[in-house]
PDB file of C-alpha atoms in Angstrom:
ATOM      1  CA  GLU A   1     -19.889  -9.345 -10.971  1.00 86.00           C
ATOM      2  CA  ILE A   2     -21.005  -6.105 -12.907  1.00 89.00           C
ATOM      3  CA  ARG A   3     -21.625  -6.477 -16.655  1.00 88.00           C
ATOM      4  CA  LYS A   4     -23.370  -4.633 -19.285  1.00 86.00           C
ATOM      5  CA  ASP A   5     -26.759  -4.665 -20.987  1.00 90.00           C
ATOM      6  CA  GLY A   6     -27.360  -2.085 -23.012  1.00 91.00           C
ATOM      7  CA  ALA A   7     -27.026   1.578 -21.887  1.00 90.00           C
ATOM      8  CA  ASP A   8     -26.890  -0.177 -18.400  1.00 93.00           C
ATOM      9  CA  PHE A   9     -25.109  -2.258 -15.715  1.00 91.00           C
ATOM     10  CA  VAL A  10     -26.463  -5.187 -14.083  1.00 94.00           C
ATOM     11  CA  LEU A  11     -24.937  -5.885 -10.862  1.00 93.00           C
ATOM     12  CA  ASP A  12     -25.277  -9.669  -9.703  1.00 93.00           C
ATOM     13  CA  THR A  13     -24.924  -8.516  -5.451  1.00 92.00           C
ATOM     14  CA  SER A  14     -25.542 -11.010  -2.708  1.00 94.00           C
ATOM     15  CA  ARG A  15     -29.193  -9.559  -2.452  1.00 94.00           C
ATOM     16  CA  GLY A  16     -29.772 -10.387  -6.358  1.00 96.00           C
ATOM     17  CA  LEU A  17     -29.712  -8.516  -9.785  1.00 96.00           C
ATOM     18  CA  MET A  18     -29.700  -4.718  -9.570  1.00 96.00           C
ATOM     19  CA  GLN A  19     -29.349  -2.278 -12.518  1.00 96.00           C
ATOM     20  CA  ALA A  20     -27.767   0.942 -12.884  1.00 95.00           C
ATOM     21  CA  ARG A  21     -27.457   3.561 -15.159  1.00 93.00           C
ATOM     22  CA  SER A  22     -23.833   4.096 -13.693  1.00 88.00           C
ATOM     23  CA  VAL A  23     -21.437   2.882 -11.156  1.00 84.00           C
ATOM     24  CA  VAL A  24     -18.865   3.252  -8.948  1.00 82.00           C
ATOM     25  CA  VAL A  25     -16.838   1.004  -7.274  1.00 78.00           C
ATOM     26  CA  CYS A  26     -14.582   2.055  -4.167  1.00 80.00           C
ATOM     27  CA  ALA A  27     -13.408  -1.563  -3.546  1.00 80.00           C
ATOM     28  CA  GLY A  28      -9.584  -0.660  -2.311  1.00 75.00           C
ATOM     29  CA  GLY A  29      -7.448  -3.224  -4.519  1.00 73.00           C
ATOM     30  CA  ASP A  30     -10.170  -5.173  -5.722  1.00 80.00           C
ATOM     31  CA  SER A  31     -11.658  -2.146  -8.110  1.00 82.00           C
ATOM     32  CA  LEU A  32      -8.897  -2.522 -10.508  1.00 84.00           C
ATOM     33  CA  LEU A  33     -10.191  -6.297 -10.868  1.00 83.00           C
ATOM     34  CA  MET A  34     -13.657  -5.623 -11.106  1.00 83.00           C
ATOM     35  CA  ALA A  35     -13.004  -3.381 -13.768  1.00 83.00           C
ATOM     36  CA  GLN A  36     -10.660  -6.161 -15.530  1.00 85.00           C
ATOM     37  CA  ARG A  37     -13.459  -8.119 -15.683  1.00 83.00           C
ATOM     38  CA  MET A  38     -15.390  -5.830 -17.543  1.00 83.00           C
ATOM     39  CA  GLY A  39     -12.681  -4.950 -20.338  1.00 85.00           C
ATOM     40  CA  PHE A  40     -11.741  -1.562 -18.845  1.00 86.00           C
ATOM     41  CA  GLY A  41      -8.018  -0.636 -17.349  1.00 87.00           C
ATOM     42  CA  LEU A  42      -6.233  -4.195 -18.537  1.00 89.00           C
ATOM     43  CA  GLU A  43      -3.328  -2.036 -19.405  1.00 89.00           C
ATOM     44  CA  TYR A  44      -3.103  -1.502 -15.175  1.00 89.00           C
ATOM     45  CA  SER A  45      -2.046  -4.250 -13.125  1.00 88.00           C
ATOM     46  CA  CYS A  46      -1.545  -3.904  -9.103  1.00 84.00           C
ATOM     47  CA  LEU A  47       1.706  -3.642  -6.855  1.00 84.00           C
ATOM     48  CA  PRO A  48       0.360  -4.699  -3.721  1.00 84.00           C
ATOM     49  CA  VAL A  49       2.380  -2.560  -0.559  1.00 86.00           C
ATOM     50  CA  ALA A  50       1.953  -3.589   3.144  1.00 86.00           C
ATOM     51  CA  GLY A  51       2.493  -0.933   5.804  1.00 87.00           C
ATOM     52  CA  SER A  52       3.424  -2.011   9.205  1.00 88.00           C
ATOM     53  CA  PHE A  53       3.728   0.234  12.416  1.00 92.00           C
ATOM     54  CA  TYR A  54       5.698   0.567  15.703  1.00 93.00           C
ATOM     55  CA  PHE A  55       3.984   1.647  18.915  1.00 94.00           C
ATOM     56  CA  ALA A  56       6.410   3.846  21.023  1.00 94.00           C
ATOM     57  CA  PRO A  57       5.507   5.410  24.575  1.00 93.00           C
ATOM     58  CA  GLU A  58       3.268   8.244  23.761  1.00 91.00           C
ATOM     59  CA  ALA A  59       5.161  11.365  22.562  1.00 88.00           C
ATOM     60  CA  LEU A  60       2.740  13.318  20.181  1.00 89.00           C
ATOM     61  CA  ASN A  61      -0.343  15.585  20.279  1.00 85.00           C
ATOM     62  CA  GLY A  62      -0.927  15.682  16.969  1.00 87.00           C
ATOM     63  CA  LYS A  63      -0.146  13.819  13.532  1.00 90.00           C
ATOM     64  CA  VAL A  64       3.391  14.185  12.340  1.00 91.00           C
ATOM     65  CA  TYR A  65       4.701  14.091   9.298  1.00 89.00           C
ATOM     66  CA  THR A  66       8.255  13.776   7.567  1.00 89.00           C
ATOM     67  CA  VAL A  67       9.105  15.269   4.530  1.00 87.00           C
ATOM     68  CA  GLN A  68       7.560  12.829   1.521  1.00 84.00           C
ATOM     69  CA  ASN A  69      10.228  12.073  -1.319  1.00 84.00           C
ATOM     70  CA  PRO A  70       8.341  13.077  -4.472  1.00 82.00           C
ATOM     71  CA  ARG A  71       9.844  10.676  -6.204  1.00 80.00           C
ATOM     72  CA  LEU A  72       8.378   7.852  -4.123  1.00 80.00           C
ATOM     73  CA  PRO A  73       4.872   7.091  -4.206  1.00 73.00           C
ATOM     74  CA  PHE A  74       4.744   5.548  -0.700  1.00 75.00           C
ATOM     75  CA  ALA A  75       3.477   7.199   2.541  1.00 78.00           C
ATOM     76  CA  ALA A  76       6.285   9.344   4.398  1.00 85.00           C
ATOM     77  CA  VAL A  77       6.836   7.941   7.854  1.00 90.00           C
ATOM     78  CA  HIS A  78       4.301   9.861  10.020  1.00 91.00           C
ATOM     79  CA  GLY A  79       3.599   9.352  13.734  1.00 92.00           C
ATOM     80  CA  ASP A  80       0.266  10.037  15.346  1.00 90.00           C
ATOM     81  CA  HIS A  81      -1.501   9.838  18.899  1.00 86.00           C
ATOM     82  CA  ASP A  82      -3.279   6.283  18.843  1.00 81.00           C
ATOM     83  CA  ILE A  83      -6.711   6.282  19.180  1.00 81.00           C
ATOM     84  CA  LYS A  84      -6.819   2.032  19.933  1.00 83.00           C
ATOM     85  CA  GLU A  85      -4.407   1.539  22.166  1.00 84.00           C
ATOM     86  CA  ARG A  86      -4.254   4.655  24.849  1.00 85.00           C
ATOM     87  CA  GLY A  87      -0.695   6.349  25.975  1.00 89.00           C
ATOM     88  CA  LYS A  88       0.789   4.849  22.957  1.00 92.00           C
ATOM     89  CA  THR A  89       1.922   6.973  19.822  1.00 92.00           C
ATOM     90  CA  ARG A  90       1.687   5.046  16.215  1.00 93.00           C
ATOM     91  CA  ILE A  91       4.451   5.367  13.970  1.00 93.00           C
ATOM     92  CA  GLY A  92       5.270   3.841  10.767  1.00 91.00           C
ATOM     93  CA  PRO A  93       4.094   3.034   8.237  1.00 90.00           C
ATOM     94  CA  THR A  94       7.028   0.657   6.491  1.00 90.00           C
ATOM     95  CA  ALA A  95       6.542  -0.347   2.846  1.00 87.00           C
ATOM     96  CA  LEU A  96       6.635  -3.555   2.005  1.00 86.00           C
ATOM     97  CA  MET A  97       6.065  -5.222  -1.733  1.00 84.00           C
ATOM     98  CA  LEU A  98       3.888  -8.146  -1.284  1.00 81.00           C
ATOM     99  CA  PRO A  99       1.960  -9.921  -4.117  1.00 80.00           C
ATOM    100  CA  MET A 100      -1.128 -10.148  -2.239  1.00 79.00           C
ATOM    101  CA  LEU A 101      -4.160  -7.528  -1.564  1.00 77.00           C
ATOM    102  CA  GLU A 102      -5.286  -8.679   1.666  1.00 77.00           C
ATOM    103  CA  ARG A 103      -1.931  -8.973   3.684  1.00 75.00           C
ATOM    104  CA  TYR A 104      -2.094 -13.148   5.428  1.00 75.00           C
ATOM    105  CA  ASN A 105      -4.414 -13.779   2.837  1.00 78.00           C
ATOM    106  CA  LYS A 106      -2.676 -16.116   0.754  1.00 79.00           C
ATOM    107  CA  ALA A 107      -6.217 -16.655  -1.164  1.00 79.00           C
ATOM    108  CA  THR A 108      -5.642 -12.609  -2.687  1.00 79.00           C
ATOM    109  CA  VAL A 109      -1.961 -13.739  -4.292  1.00 82.00           C
ATOM    110  CA  LEU A 110      -1.806 -12.769  -7.408  1.00 79.00           C
ATOM    111  CA  ARG A 111       0.301 -13.489 -10.487  1.00 76.00           C
ATOM    112  CA  PHE A 112       2.393 -10.642 -12.272  1.00 79.00           C
ATOM    113  CA  ASP A 113       2.915 -10.917 -15.870  1.00 84.00           C
ATOM    114  CA  LYS A 114       5.974 -10.010 -18.174  1.00 87.00           C
ATOM    115  CA  ASP A 115       5.341  -6.638 -18.131  1.00 86.00           C
ATOM    116  CA  VAL A 116       4.866  -5.989 -14.368  1.00 85.00           C
ATOM    117  CA  ALA A 117       7.728  -8.178 -13.821  1.00 87.00           C
ATOM    118  CA  ALA A 118       9.641  -5.804 -16.370  1.00 89.00           C
ATOM    119  CA  THR A 119       8.141  -2.581 -14.718  1.00 87.00           C
ATOM    120  CA  LEU A 120       9.569  -4.092 -11.140  1.00 87.00           C
ATOM    121  CA  ARG A 121      12.864  -4.664 -12.669  1.00 90.00           C
ATOM    122  CA  ASP A 122      13.072  -1.087 -14.091  1.00 89.00           C
ATOM    123  CA  LEU A 123      12.132   0.689 -10.780  1.00 86.00           C
ATOM    124  CA  MET A 124      14.735  -1.381  -9.502  1.00 89.00           C
ATOM    125  CA  LYS A 125      17.383   0.749 -11.088  1.00 91.00           C
ATOM    126  CA  VAL A 126      15.759   3.734  -9.848  1.00 88.00           C
ATOM    127  CA  SER A 127      18.269   4.377  -6.627  1.00 91.00           C
ATOM    128  CA  ASP A 128      15.623   6.343  -4.238  1.00 89.00           C
ATOM    129  CA  ILE A 129      13.517   3.054  -5.063  1.00 87.00           C
ATOM    130  CA  ARG A 130      15.935   0.496  -4.618  1.00 91.00           C
ATOM    131  CA  ASN A 131      17.241   1.647  -1.691  1.00 92.00           C
ATOM    132  CA  TYR A 132      13.540   2.046   0.163  1.00 89.00           C
ATOM    133  CA  VAL A 133      12.628  -1.126  -1.044  1.00 89.00           C
ATOM    134  CA  LEU A 134      15.609  -2.865   0.591  1.00 92.00           C
ATOM    135  CA  ARG A 135      15.091  -0.876   3.778  1.00 92.00           C
ATOM    136  CA  ASN A 136      12.104  -1.131   4.254  1.00 90.00           C
ATOM    137  CA  PHE A 137      12.947  -4.835   3.732  1.00 90.00           C
ATOM    138  CA  LEU A 138      14.876  -4.884   6.488  1.00 91.00           C
ATOM    139  CA  TYR A 139      12.251  -3.156   8.673  1.00 88.00           C
ATOM    140  CA  GLU A 140      10.566  -6.642   8.724  1.00 84.00           C
ATOM    141  CA  MET A 141      13.463  -8.387  10.199  1.00 87.00           C
ATOM    142  CA  PRO A 142      13.490  -9.539  13.269  1.00 86.00           C
ATOM    143  CA  GLY A 143      16.783  -7.956  15.607  1.00 85.00           C
ATOM    144  CA  LEU A 144      16.979  -5.476  12.685  1.00 89.00           C
ATOM    145  CA  ASN A 145      13.459  -3.941  12.615  1.00 89.00           C
ATOM    146  CA  ARG A 146      13.513  -1.862  15.633  1.00 91.00           C
ATOM    147  CA  ARG A 147      17.242  -0.704  15.844  1.00 92.00           C
ATOM    148  CA  LEU A 148      16.969   0.562  11.988  1.00 93.00           C
ATOM    149  CA  PHE A 149      13.381   1.800  11.818  1.00 93.00           C
ATOM    150  CA  VAL A 150      14.427   4.328  15.249  1.00 93.00           C
ATOM    151  CA  LYS A 151      17.075   6.174  13.090  1.00 92.00           C
ATOM    152  CA  ALA A 152      13.896   6.782  10.591  1.00 90.00           C
ATOM    153  CA  ILE A 153      11.591   8.409  13.577  1.00 91.00           C
ATOM    154  CA  ARG A 154      13.866   9.698  15.529  1.00 92.00           C
ATOM    155  CA  LYS A 155      12.896  12.942  13.039  1.00 90.00           C
ATOM    156  CA  ILE A 156       9.858  13.179  14.572  1.00 91.00           C
ATOM    157  CA  VAL A 157      10.561  11.431  18.377  1.00 92.00           C
ATOM    158  CA  PRO A 158      14.748  12.704  18.747  1.00 93.00           C
ATOM    159  CA  ASP A 159      14.943  10.833  21.863  1.00 92.00           C
ATOM    160  CA  LEU A 160      13.510   7.662  21.044  1.00 93.00           C
ATOM    161  CA  ASN A 161      15.895   3.848  21.556  1.00 94.00           C
ATOM    162  CA  PRO A 162      15.315   1.160  19.897  1.00 94.00           C
ATOM    163  CA  GLY A 163      13.775  -0.386  22.988  1.00 93.00           C
ATOM    164  CA  ASP A 164      11.269   1.954  23.510  1.00 94.00           C
ATOM    165  CA  ILE A 165       9.460   0.684  20.113  1.00 93.00           C
ATOM    166  CA  GLU A 166       7.648  -2.124  19.702  1.00 92.00           C
ATOM    167  CA  TYR A 167       6.201  -3.486  17.012  1.00 89.00           C
ATOM    168  CA  ALA A 168       2.409  -3.137  16.467  1.00 90.00           C
ATOM    169  CA  GLU A 169       1.209  -6.719  15.377  1.00 87.00           C
ATOM    170  CA  GLY A 170      -2.373  -6.376  13.539  1.00 84.00           C
ATOM    171  CA  PHE A 171      -1.697  -2.904  12.702  1.00 87.00           C
ATOM    172  CA  GLY A 172      -1.666  -1.573   8.972  1.00 84.00           C
ATOM    173  CA  GLY A 173      -2.641  -3.295   6.043  1.00 83.00           C
ATOM    174  CA  VAL A 174      -2.527  -3.159   1.912  1.00 83.00           C
ATOM    175  CA  ARG A 175      -2.310   0.024   0.106  1.00 82.00           C
ATOM    176  CA  PRO A 176      -2.535  -1.303  -3.921  1.00 82.00           C
ATOM    177  CA  GLN A 177      -0.455   0.989  -5.979  1.00 84.00           C
ATOM    178  CA  LEU A 178      -1.112   1.125  -9.812  1.00 87.00           C
ATOM    179  CA  ILE A 179       1.592   0.465 -12.368  1.00 88.00           C
ATOM    180  CA  ASP A 180       0.956   1.239 -15.745  1.00 89.00           C
ATOM    181  CA  LYS A 181       2.047  -1.826 -18.072  1.00 87.00           C
ATOM    182  CA  SER A 182       2.330  -0.059 -21.071  1.00 85.00           C
ATOM    183  CA  GLY A 183       4.436   2.746 -19.487  1.00 86.00           C
ATOM    184  CA  ARG A 184       6.111   0.081 -17.363  1.00 84.00           C
ATOM    185  CA  GLU A 185       6.041   2.894 -14.412  1.00 84.00           C
ATOM    186  CA  LEU A 186       4.071   3.240 -11.229  1.00 83.00           C
ATOM    187  CA  ARG A 187       1.453   5.813 -10.999  1.00 82.00           C
ATOM    188  CA  MET A 188       1.475   8.677  -8.523  1.00 73.00           C
ATOM    189  CA  GLY A 189      -2.023   9.771  -7.196  1.00 71.00           C
ATOM    190  CA  GLU A 190      -5.109   8.655  -8.442  1.00 75.00           C
ATOM    191  CA  THR A 191      -6.307   7.292 -11.660  1.00 79.00           C
ATOM    192  CA  LYS A 192     -10.014   6.631 -13.095  1.00 79.00           C
ATOM    193  CA  ILE A 193     -11.225   4.523 -15.541  1.00 78.00           C
ATOM    194  CA  ILE A 194     -14.392   5.672 -17.332  1.00 74.00           C
ATOM    195  CA  ASP A 195     -16.149   3.829 -19.644  1.00 67.00           C
ATOM    196  CA  GLY A 196     -16.858   6.595 -22.269  1.00 61.00           C
TER     197      GLY A 196
END
């Protein structure tokens, strides 16, 4: 917990109380939650986007990206030599909108208010975003996922077949995408919330 005390901040940590003139919070999806507990950034909400990956046989010597669609705030599909899984190429991510800050952790489920719901409804009216969301939902469906996803990754490794790729269980995570509730839009790039 962080609270203002005059010109300083008091941080209640697992090591006790600490006092600071300034504080920078780099806590991933929890950063906004911490700011809002202090009364900052209340005009924002978070749309967590889970990314999954697939493994293919070793095929790349470096990182290779597909072209990013400027209308989509999500990472373009890319492939690279995986450092944990020797002899494999990791390709992804897919993008699945989930209402939780940590994948597979039900304790981090978010509640959306009417402004966030309205923003999501408006976003689904944009064909690029709607088609992207639906396609990525299908990338998570057993039976369809490999056949559909291999079409996207053939831009990187043209000779791959559905049987060549496997779902990378336990790889990937959640990236919080910022929603401006007052403007009812996704915020692209970085946003800073500064006290004063």
